[in-house]
Amino acid sequence: LGRYAEAAPYWQTARDDDSESGFANHGHREALAGIEAGAGGPPQPAPAHPAVVASDALEASVHFSWGRALEDDARWAEAAKSFDQALALQKGWVECAMASANALAEAGDIEACLAAWDNAVVLDNARPDVIRGRAHALRMADRVPESLRAWDQVLEIEDNNPHNFVGRGDALRVLERFEDGLASYDEALELAPQNTLALRGKAASLDAIGLYEQAIEHWKRALDIDPGAELALEGLRKAEESLRGTQLERRDDQTLVQYQSPQDPPARGRARSSYTVGRNLIQQGRFQDAVVALRRAVEEDPEWSPPLMLLGLAHAKDRQYRQAVIAFEEVLRRDPHDAFIS
């Protein structure tokens, strides 16, 4: 109603009752701003959305503002409900659908979040921020191939935003298309050389293909920009450990080959070395590194089934279930008895 001077004492009372309430603090700030803006004349109502021209539109604006205030208190599910109420009154208001989707993501309701983004795309399929939000939601829902298609779609509209290339690179990395992912991260870094998400994504991809020295370089670059980033600190630690392990593995390769069984084919010694590294990495919880080592074992001795068994296990532990099924199906295609007792 624009009656800010009357509203302010009520907000102040609410703040006195709960000084940490983001809702009350938000309302008090709005009231004070309204009083200041109206100092030269009669109080004016806060500007509404352009669609607010009738009573239902005014009600929608109230629900939307209420949702924002609830967000300030981290009451995400209630905020989403308020945004949905606004959208029911103003069905073309895409910002309401986006706000609801973001609130549902914060509440951890990924399926509802994705449905909200789908609705936002129906309302406006040409806005990069709408398609970008849906791409993120698809990734959170483990629908990564669809997420990749959404990132490709947003890049057709907006190819000058490094975050779009980072999102595409992340999807490609989850799909284990590491070379394509690296190219996407490089595109992001050309646009924004200090983008820590791109640096971390590239470092993780380099880790996954065993290029630990290059990975270490990129983890360090990310830490130069954000020294306290726990993900980068952990990534650097793992890359350095993997590099040391690779160096030890190379040093001990000849010893391992010497002790292989006389009945083993010549490639079995190196495969055993990679298999042992992969098994140890699984025990340390380093499942992505284990995948790299076990794939190397499979390549070195394609006829030997135990690395495939552990490869499936490493994928499953890393929640890459599609890849796990592929590995286990290959084991089952062979003689399962030999696979388990070798």
mmCIF file of N, CA, C and O in Angstrom, residues 198-268:
data_model
loop_
_atom_site.group_PDB
_atom_site.id
_atom_site.type_symbol
_atom_site.label_atom_id
_atom_site.label_comp_id
_atom_site.label_asym_id
_atom_site.label_seq_id
_atom_site.Cartn_x
_atom_site.Cartn_y
_atom_site.Cartn_z
ATOM 1 N N ALA A 198 36.521 -23.417 -14.259
ATOM 2 C CA ALA A 198 37.137 -23.986 -15.460
ATOM 3 C C ALA A 198 38.487 -24.607 -15.130
ATOM 4 O O ALA A 198 38.830 -25.690 -15.623
ATOM 5 N N LEU A 199 39.267 -23.925 -14.294
ATOM 6 C CA LEU A 199 40.578 -24.466 -13.911
ATOM 7 C C LEU A 199 40.429 -25.786 -13.158
ATOM 8 O O LEU A 199 41.156 -26.752 -13.414
ATOM 9 N N ARG A 200 39.469 -25.843 -12.228
ATOM 10 C CA ARG A 200 39.270 -27.073 -11.462
ATOM 11 C C ARG A 200 38.735 -28.193 -12.347
ATOM 12 O O ARG A 200 39.140 -29.349 -12.224
ATOM 13 N N GLY A 201 37.810 -27.847 -13.254
ATOM 14 C CA GLY A 201 37.280 -28.860 -14.152
ATOM 15 C C GLY A 201 38.354 -29.415 -15.066
ATOM 16 O O GLY A 201 38.427 -30.637 -15.302
ATOM 17 N N LYS A 202 39.207 -28.556 -15.570
ATOM 18 C CA LYS A 202 40.287 -29.017 -16.439
ATOM 19 C C LYS A 202 41.273 -29.873 -15.650
ATOM 20 O O LYS A 202 41.732 -30.920 -16.131
ATOM 21 N N ALA A 203 41.578 -29.445 -14.434
ATOM 22 C CA ALA A 203 42.497 -30.229 -13.602
ATOM 23 C C ALA A 203 41.940 -31.620 -13.329
ATOM 24 O O ALA A 203 42.654 -32.629 -13.416
ATOM 25 N N ALA A 204 40.655 -31.705 -13.013
ATOM 26 C CA ALA A 204 40.040 -33.007 -12.737
ATOM 27 C C ALA A 204 40.051 -33.894 -13.974
ATOM 28 O O ALA A 204 40.248 -35.114 -13.882
ATOM 29 N N SER A 205 39.843 -33.302 -15.148
ATOM 30 C CA SER A 205 39.879 -34.082 -16.390
ATOM 31 C C SER A 205 41.286 -34.585 -16.669
ATOM 32 O O SER A 205 41.466 -35.733 -17.102
ATOM 33 N N LEU A 206 42.266 -33.749 -16.438
ATOM 34 C CA LEU A 206 43.660 -34.179 -16.626
ATOM 35 C C LEU A 206 44.017 -35.303 -15.654
ATOM 36 O O LEU A 206 44.716 -36.257 -16.010
ATOM 37 N N ASP A 207 43.506 -35.199 -14.423
ATOM 38 C CA ASP A 207 43.684 -36.290 -13.457
ATOM 39 C C ASP A 207 43.122 -37.594 -14.005
ATOM 40 O O ASP A 207 43.745 -38.654 -13.905
ATOM 41 N N ALA A 208 41.915 -37.502 -14.570
ATOM 42 C CA ALA A 208 41.208 -38.704 -15.000
ATOM 43 C C ALA A 208 41.925 -39.443 -16.117
ATOM 44 O O ALA A 208 41.781 -40.665 -16.243
ATOM 45 N N ILE A 209 42.697 -38.723 -16.930
ATOM 46 C CA ILE A 209 43.423 -39.389 -18.011
ATOM 47 C C ILE A 209 44.893 -39.593 -17.661
ATOM 48 O O ILE A 209 45.709 -39.919 -18.527
ATOM 49 N N GLY A 210 45.210 -39.409 -16.393
ATOM 50 C CA GLY A 210 46.555 -39.727 -15.925
ATOM 51 C C GLY A 210 47.611 -38.684 -16.196
ATOM 52 O O GLY A 210 48.806 -38.957 -16.001
ATOM 53 N N LEU A 211 47.233 -37.478 -16.597
ATOM 54 C CA LEU A 211 48.206 -36.405 -16.846
ATOM 55 C C LEU A 211 48.371 -35.591 -15.564
ATOM 56 O O LEU A 211 47.955 -34.438 -15.461
ATOM 57 N N TYR A 212 48.990 -36.227 -14.580
ATOM 58 C CA TYR A 212 49.005 -35.659 -13.234
ATOM 59 C C TYR A 212 49.832 -34.379 -13.135
ATOM 60 O O TYR A 212 49.471 -33.468 -12.384
ATOM 61 N N GLU A 213 50.932 -34.300 -13.860
ATOM 62 C CA GLU A 213 51.767 -33.098 -13.768
ATOM 63 C C GLU A 213 51.009 -31.877 -14.278
ATOM 64 O O GLU A 213 51.053 -30.799 -13.662
ATOM 65 N N GLN A 214 50.298 -32.025 -15.419
ATOM 66 C CA GLN A 214 49.495 -30.915 -15.923
ATOM 67 C C GLN A 214 48.333 -30.612 -14.971
ATOM 68 O O GLN A 214 47.959 -29.455 -14.778
ATOM 69 N N ALA A 215 47.762 -31.658 -14.396
ATOM 70 C CA ALA A 215 46.665 -31.459 -13.447
ATOM 71 C C ALA A 215 47.146 -30.638 -12.248
ATOM 72 O O ALA A 215 46.461 -29.707 -11.807
ATOM 73 N N ILE A 216 48.307 -30.986 -11.728
ATOM 74 C CA ILE A 216 48.861 -30.263 -10.574
ATOM 75 C C ILE A 216 49.028 -28.783 -10.900
ATOM 76 O O ILE A 216 48.707 -27.903 -10.086
ATOM 77 N N GLU A 217 49.507 -28.503 -12.101
ATOM 78 C CA GLU A 217 49.679 -27.111 -12.525
ATOM 79 C C GLU A 217 48.350 -26.348 -12.467
ATOM 80 O O GLU A 217 48.286 -25.209 -11.978
ATOM 81 N N HIS A 218 47.268 -26.976 -12.931
ATOM 82 C CA HIS A 218 45.975 -26.288 -12.957
ATOM 83 C C HIS A 218 45.352 -26.215 -11.570
ATOM 84 O O HIS A 218 44.678 -25.218 -11.247
ATOM 85 N N TRP A 219 45.544 -27.237 -10.729
ATOM 86 C CA TRP A 219 45.059 -27.131 -9.353
ATOM 87 C C TRP A 219 45.754 -25.958 -8.659
ATOM 88 O O TRP A 219 45.107 -25.194 -7.914
ATOM 89 N N LYS A 220 47.046 -25.803 -8.895
ATOM 90 C CA LYS A 220 47.787 -24.708 -8.255
ATOM 91 C C LYS A 220 47.319 -23.358 -8.772
ATOM 92 O O LYS A 220 47.227 -22.384 -7.998
ATOM 93 N N ARG A 221 47.013 -23.265 -10.062
ATOM 94 C CA ARG A 221 46.490 -22.006 -10.602
ATOM 95 C C ARG A 221 45.166 -21.646 -9.943
ATOM 96 O O ARG A 221 44.927 -20.475 -9.607
ATOM 97 N N ALA A 222 44.325 -22.639 -9.747
ATOM 98 C CA ALA A 222 43.039 -22.387 -9.081
ATOM 99 C C ALA A 222 43.256 -21.919 -7.647
ATOM 100 O O ALA A 222 42.560 -21.016 -7.160
ATOM 101 N N LEU A 223 44.233 -22.518 -6.974
ATOM 102 C CA LEU A 223 44.506 -22.141 -5.581
ATOM 103 C C LEU A 223 45.162 -20.767 -5.480
ATOM 104 O O LEU A 223 44.996 -20.077 -4.476
ATOM 105 N N ASP A 224 45.901 -20.364 -6.501
ATOM 106 C CA ASP A 224 46.464 -19.008 -6.500
ATOM 107 C C ASP A 224 45.349 -17.967 -6.473
ATOM 108 O O ASP A 224 45.485 -16.896 -5.878
ATOM 109 N N ILE A 225 44.226 -18.287 -7.125
ATOM 110 C CA ILE A 225 43.104 -17.357 -7.192
ATOM 111 C C ILE A 225 42.242 -17.451 -5.934
ATOM 112 O O ILE A 225 41.786 -16.450 -5.397
ATOM 113 N N ASP A 226 42.022 -18.685 -5.467
ATOM 114 C CA ASP A 226 41.178 -18.910 -4.283
ATOM 115 C C ASP A 226 41.906 -19.876 -3.350
ATOM 116 O O ASP A 226 41.671 -21.087 -3.379
ATOM 117 N N PRO A 227 42.810 -19.364 -2.503
ATOM 118 C CA PRO A 227 43.671 -20.243 -1.695
ATOM 119 C C PRO A 227 42.922 -21.150 -0.726
ATOM 120 O O PRO A 227 43.454 -22.176 -0.313
ATOM 121 N N GLY A 228 41.700 -20.792 -0.357
ATOM 122 C CA GLY A 228 40.986 -21.594 0.635
ATOM 123 C C GLY A 228 40.030 -22.607 0.043
ATOM 124 O O GLY A 228 39.294 -23.256 0.797
ATOM 125 N N ALA A 229 40.022 -22.773 -1.277
ATOM 126 C CA ALA A 229 39.056 -23.674 -1.917
ATOM 127 C C ALA A 229 39.367 -25.124 -1.558
ATOM 128 O O ALA A 229 40.390 -25.672 -1.968
ATOM 129 N N GLU A 230 38.471 -25.753 -0.790
ATOM 130 C CA GLU A 230 38.733 -27.114 -0.314
ATOM 131 C C GLU A 230 38.795 -28.114 -1.458
ATOM 132 O O GLU A 230 39.617 -29.045 -1.433
ATOM 133 N N LEU A 231 37.936 -27.945 -2.471
ATOM 134 C CA LEU A 231 37.957 -28.871 -3.600
ATOM 135 C C LEU A 231 39.299 -28.835 -4.317
ATOM 136 O O LEU A 231 39.828 -29.874 -4.715
ATOM 137 N N ALA A 232 39.839 -27.637 -4.486
ATOM 138 C CA ALA A 232 41.132 -27.514 -5.165
ATOM 139 C C ALA A 232 42.256 -28.075 -4.294
ATOM 140 O O ALA A 232 43.180 -28.725 -4.797
ATOM 141 N N LEU A 233 42.195 -27.832 -2.996
ATOM 142 C CA LEU A 233 43.217 -28.378 -2.095
ATOM 143 C C LEU A 233 43.211 -29.908 -2.117
ATOM 144 O O LEU A 233 44.261 -30.552 -2.190
ATOM 145 N N GLU A 234 41.997 -30.480 -2.083
ATOM 146 C CA GLU A 234 41.883 -31.937 -2.120
ATOM 147 C C GLU A 234 42.317 -32.482 -3.480
ATOM 148 O O GLU A 234 42.981 -33.514 -3.564
ATOM 149 N N GLY A 235 41.954 -31.760 -4.555
ATOM 150 C CA GLY A 235 42.362 -32.195 -5.891
ATOM 151 C C GLY A 235 43.864 -32.185 -6.052
ATOM 152 O O GLY A 235 44.444 -33.112 -6.629
ATOM 153 N N LEU A 236 44.497 -31.142 -5.536
ATOM 154 C CA LEU A 236 45.960 -31.064 -5.617
ATOM 155 C C LEU A 236 46.601 -32.204 -4.837
ATOM 156 O O LEU A 236 47.550 -32.848 -5.316
ATOM 157 N N ARG A 237 46.084 -32.475 -3.656
ATOM 158 C CA ARG A 237 46.652 -33.557 -2.846
ATOM 159 C C ARG A 237 46.551 -34.899 -3.564
ATOM 160 O O ARG A 237 47.521 -35.656 -3.632
ATOM 161 N N LYS A 238 45.393 -35.183 -4.133
ATOM 162 C CA LYS A 238 45.206 -36.456 -4.827
ATOM 163 C C LYS A 238 46.084 -36.550 -6.072
ATOM 164 O O LYS A 238 46.642 -37.613 -6.375
ATOM 165 N N ALA A 239 46.210 -35.440 -6.813
ATOM 166 C CA ALA A 239 47.039 -35.453 -8.011
ATOM 167 C C ALA A 239 48.498 -35.705 -7.659
ATOM 168 O O ALA A 239 49.202 -36.461 -8.347
ATOM 169 N N GLU A 240 48.960 -35.078 -6.576
ATOM 170 C CA GLU A 240 50.352 -35.291 -6.161
ATOM 171 C C GLU A 240 50.568 -36.732 -5.704
ATOM 172 O O GLU A 240 51.603 -37.340 -6.013
ATOM 173 N N GLU A 241 49.585 -37.294 -4.994
ATOM 174 C CA GLU A 241 49.696 -38.693 -4.588
ATOM 175 C C GLU A 241 49.695 -39.619 -5.798
ATOM 176 O O GLU A 241 50.469 -40.584 -5.865
ATOM 177 N N SER A 242 48.831 -39.329 -6.767
ATOM 178 C CA SER A 242 48.762 -40.156 -7.968
ATOM 179 C C SER A 242 50.057 -40.077 -8.755
ATOM 180 O O SER A 242 50.529 -41.088 -9.294
ATOM 181 N N LEU A 243 50.643 -38.885 -8.820
ATOM 182 C CA LEU A 243 51.909 -38.745 -9.534
ATOM 183 C C LEU A 243 52.998 -39.561 -8.857
ATOM 184 O O LEU A 243 53.766 -40.269 -9.516
ATOM 185 N N ARG A 244 53.044 -39.496 -7.515
ATOM 186 C CA ARG A 244 54.052 -40.300 -6.803
ATOM 187 C C ARG A 244 53.805 -41.792 -7.021
ATOM 188 O O ARG A 244 54.740 -42.566 -7.217
ATOM 189 N N GLY A 245 52.518 -42.189 -6.993
ATOM 190 C CA GLY A 245 52.200 -43.591 -7.214
ATOM 191 C C GLY A 245 52.598 -44.052 -8.600
ATOM 192 O O GLY A 245 53.103 -45.165 -8.778
ATOM 193 N N THR A 246 52.386 -43.192 -9.604
ATOM 194 C CA THR A 246 52.767 -43.546 -10.972
ATOM 195 C C THR A 246 54.276 -43.690 -11.093
ATOM 196 O O THR A 246 54.785 -44.607 -11.746
ATOM 197 N N GLN A 247 54.997 -42.790 -10.428
ATOM 198 C CA GLN A 247 56.458 -42.879 -10.481
ATOM 199 C C GLN A 247 56.952 -44.160 -9.820
ATOM 200 O O GLN A 247 57.857 -44.833 -10.331
ATOM 201 N N LEU A 248 56.348 -44.518 -8.675
ATOM 202 C CA LEU A 248 56.730 -45.764 -8.017
ATOM 203 C C LEU A 248 56.359 -46.969 -8.865
ATOM 204 O O LEU A 248 57.114 -47.946 -8.952
ATOM 205 N N GLU A 249 55.195 -46.879 -9.512
ATOM 206 C CA GLU A 249 54.742 -47.994 -10.354
ATOM 207 C C GLU A 249 55.728 -48.220 -11.495
ATOM 208 O O GLU A 249 56.102 -49.358 -11.790
ATOM 209 N N ARG A 250 56.178 -47.132 -12.120
ATOM 210 C CA ARG A 250 57.140 -47.283 -13.217
ATOM 211 C C ARG A 250 58.451 -47.874 -12.713
ATOM 212 O O ARG A 250 59.060 -48.714 -13.369
ATOM 213 N N ARG A 251 58.866 -47.432 -11.545
ATOM 214 C CA ARG A 251 60.125 -47.920 -10.999
ATOM 215 C C ARG A 251 60.056 -49.415 -10.679
ATOM 216 O O ARG A 251 61.021 -50.153 -10.843
ATOM 217 N N ASP A 252 58.841 -49.851 -10.229
ATOM 218 C CA ASP A 252 58.695 -51.240 -9.797
ATOM 219 C C ASP A 252 58.172 -52.163 -10.895
ATOM 220 O O ASP A 252 58.017 -53.367 -10.671
ATOM 221 N N ASP A 253 57.875 -51.615 -12.081
ATOM 222 C CA ASP A 253 57.286 -52.438 -13.132
ATOM 223 C C ASP A 253 58.111 -53.682 -13.426
ATOM 224 O O ASP A 253 57.588 -54.787 -13.533
ATOM 225 N N GLN A 254 59.420 -53.479 -13.547
ATOM 226 C CA GLN A 254 60.271 -54.601 -13.932
ATOM 227 C C GLN A 254 60.252 -55.681 -12.854
ATOM 228 O O GLN A 254 60.226 -56.873 -13.148
ATOM 229 N N THR A 255 60.243 -55.251 -11.589
ATOM 230 C CA THR A 255 60.183 -56.220 -10.491
ATOM 231 C C THR A 255 58.890 -57.020 -10.534
ATOM 232 O O THR A 255 58.884 -58.241 -10.371
ATOM 233 N N LEU A 256 57.756 -56.322 -10.803
ATOM 234 C CA LEU A 256 56.477 -57.015 -10.866
ATOM 235 C C LEU A 256 56.446 -58.015 -12.014
ATOM 236 O O LEU A 256 55.921 -59.118 -11.878
ATOM 237 N N VAL A 257 57.010 -57.647 -13.142
ATOM 238 C CA VAL A 257 57.026 -58.557 -14.282
ATOM 239 C C VAL A 257 57.843 -59.803 -13.966
ATOM 240 O O VAL A 257 57.502 -60.917 -14.348
ATOM 241 N N GLN A 258 58.925 -59.620 -13.221
ATOM 242 C CA GLN A 258 59.775 -60.760 -12.893
ATOM 243 C C GLN A 258 59.036 -61.804 -12.072
ATOM 244 O O GLN A 258 59.330 -62.997 -12.150
ATOM 245 N N TYR A 259 58.054 -61.383 -11.298
ATOM 246 C CA TYR A 259 57.371 -62.310 -10.401
ATOM 247 C C TYR A 259 56.034 -62.806 -10.951
ATOM 248 O O TYR A 259 55.269 -63.414 -10.221
ATOM 249 N N GLN A 260 55.762 -62.546 -12.227
ATOM 250 C CA GLN A 260 54.520 -63.057 -12.778
ATOM 251 C C GLN A 260 54.608 -64.573 -12.941
ATOM 252 O O GLN A 260 55.692 -65.154 -13.034
ATOM 253 N N SER A 261 53.428 -65.181 -12.972
ATOM 254 C CA SER A 261 53.369 -66.636 -13.102
ATOM 255 C C SER A 261 53.920 -67.064 -14.448
ATOM 256 O O SER A 261 53.722 -66.381 -15.453
ATOM 257 N N PRO A 262 54.629 -68.208 -14.511
ATOM 258 C CA PRO A 262 55.163 -68.682 -15.790
ATOM 259 C C PRO A 262 54.065 -68.943 -16.816
ATOM 260 O O PRO A 262 54.317 -68.890 -18.016
ATOM 261 N N GLN A 263 52.842 -69.212 -16.328
ATOM 262 C CA GLN A 263 51.749 -69.479 -17.262
ATOM 263 C C GLN A 263 51.102 -68.195 -17.788
ATOM 264 O O GLN A 263 50.290 -68.244 -18.702
ATOM 265 N N ASP A 264 51.441 -67.059 -17.203
ATOM 266 C CA ASP A 264 50.812 -65.812 -17.613
ATOM 267 C C ASP A 264 51.311 -65.382 -18.988
ATOM 268 O O ASP A 264 52.498 -65.565 -19.311
ATOM 269 N N PRO A 265 50.454 -64.763 -19.804
ATOM 270 C CA PRO A 265 50.929 -64.163 -21.049
ATOM 271 C C PRO A 265 51.848 -62.990 -20.737
ATOM 272 O O PRO A 265 51.810 -62.430 -19.635
ATOM 273 N N PRO A 266 52.669 -62.574 -21.688
ATOM 274 C CA PRO A 266 53.657 -61.505 -21.417
ATOM 275 C C PRO A 266 53.046 -60.202 -20.904
ATOM 276 O O PRO A 266 53.653 -59.503 -20.097
ATOM 277 N N ALA A 267 51.823 -59.876 -21.355
ATOM 278 C CA ALA A 267 51.227 -58.592 -20.948
ATOM 279 C C ALA A 267 50.683 -58.620 -19.531
ATOM 280 O O ALA A 267 50.375 -57.567 -18.968
ATOM 281 N N ARG A 268 50.593 -59.811 -18.933
ATOM 282 C CA ARG A 268 49.930 -59.927 -17.641
ATOM 283 C C ARG A 268 50.679 -59.175 -16.531
ATOM 284 O O ARG A 268 50.055 -58.648 -15.610
#
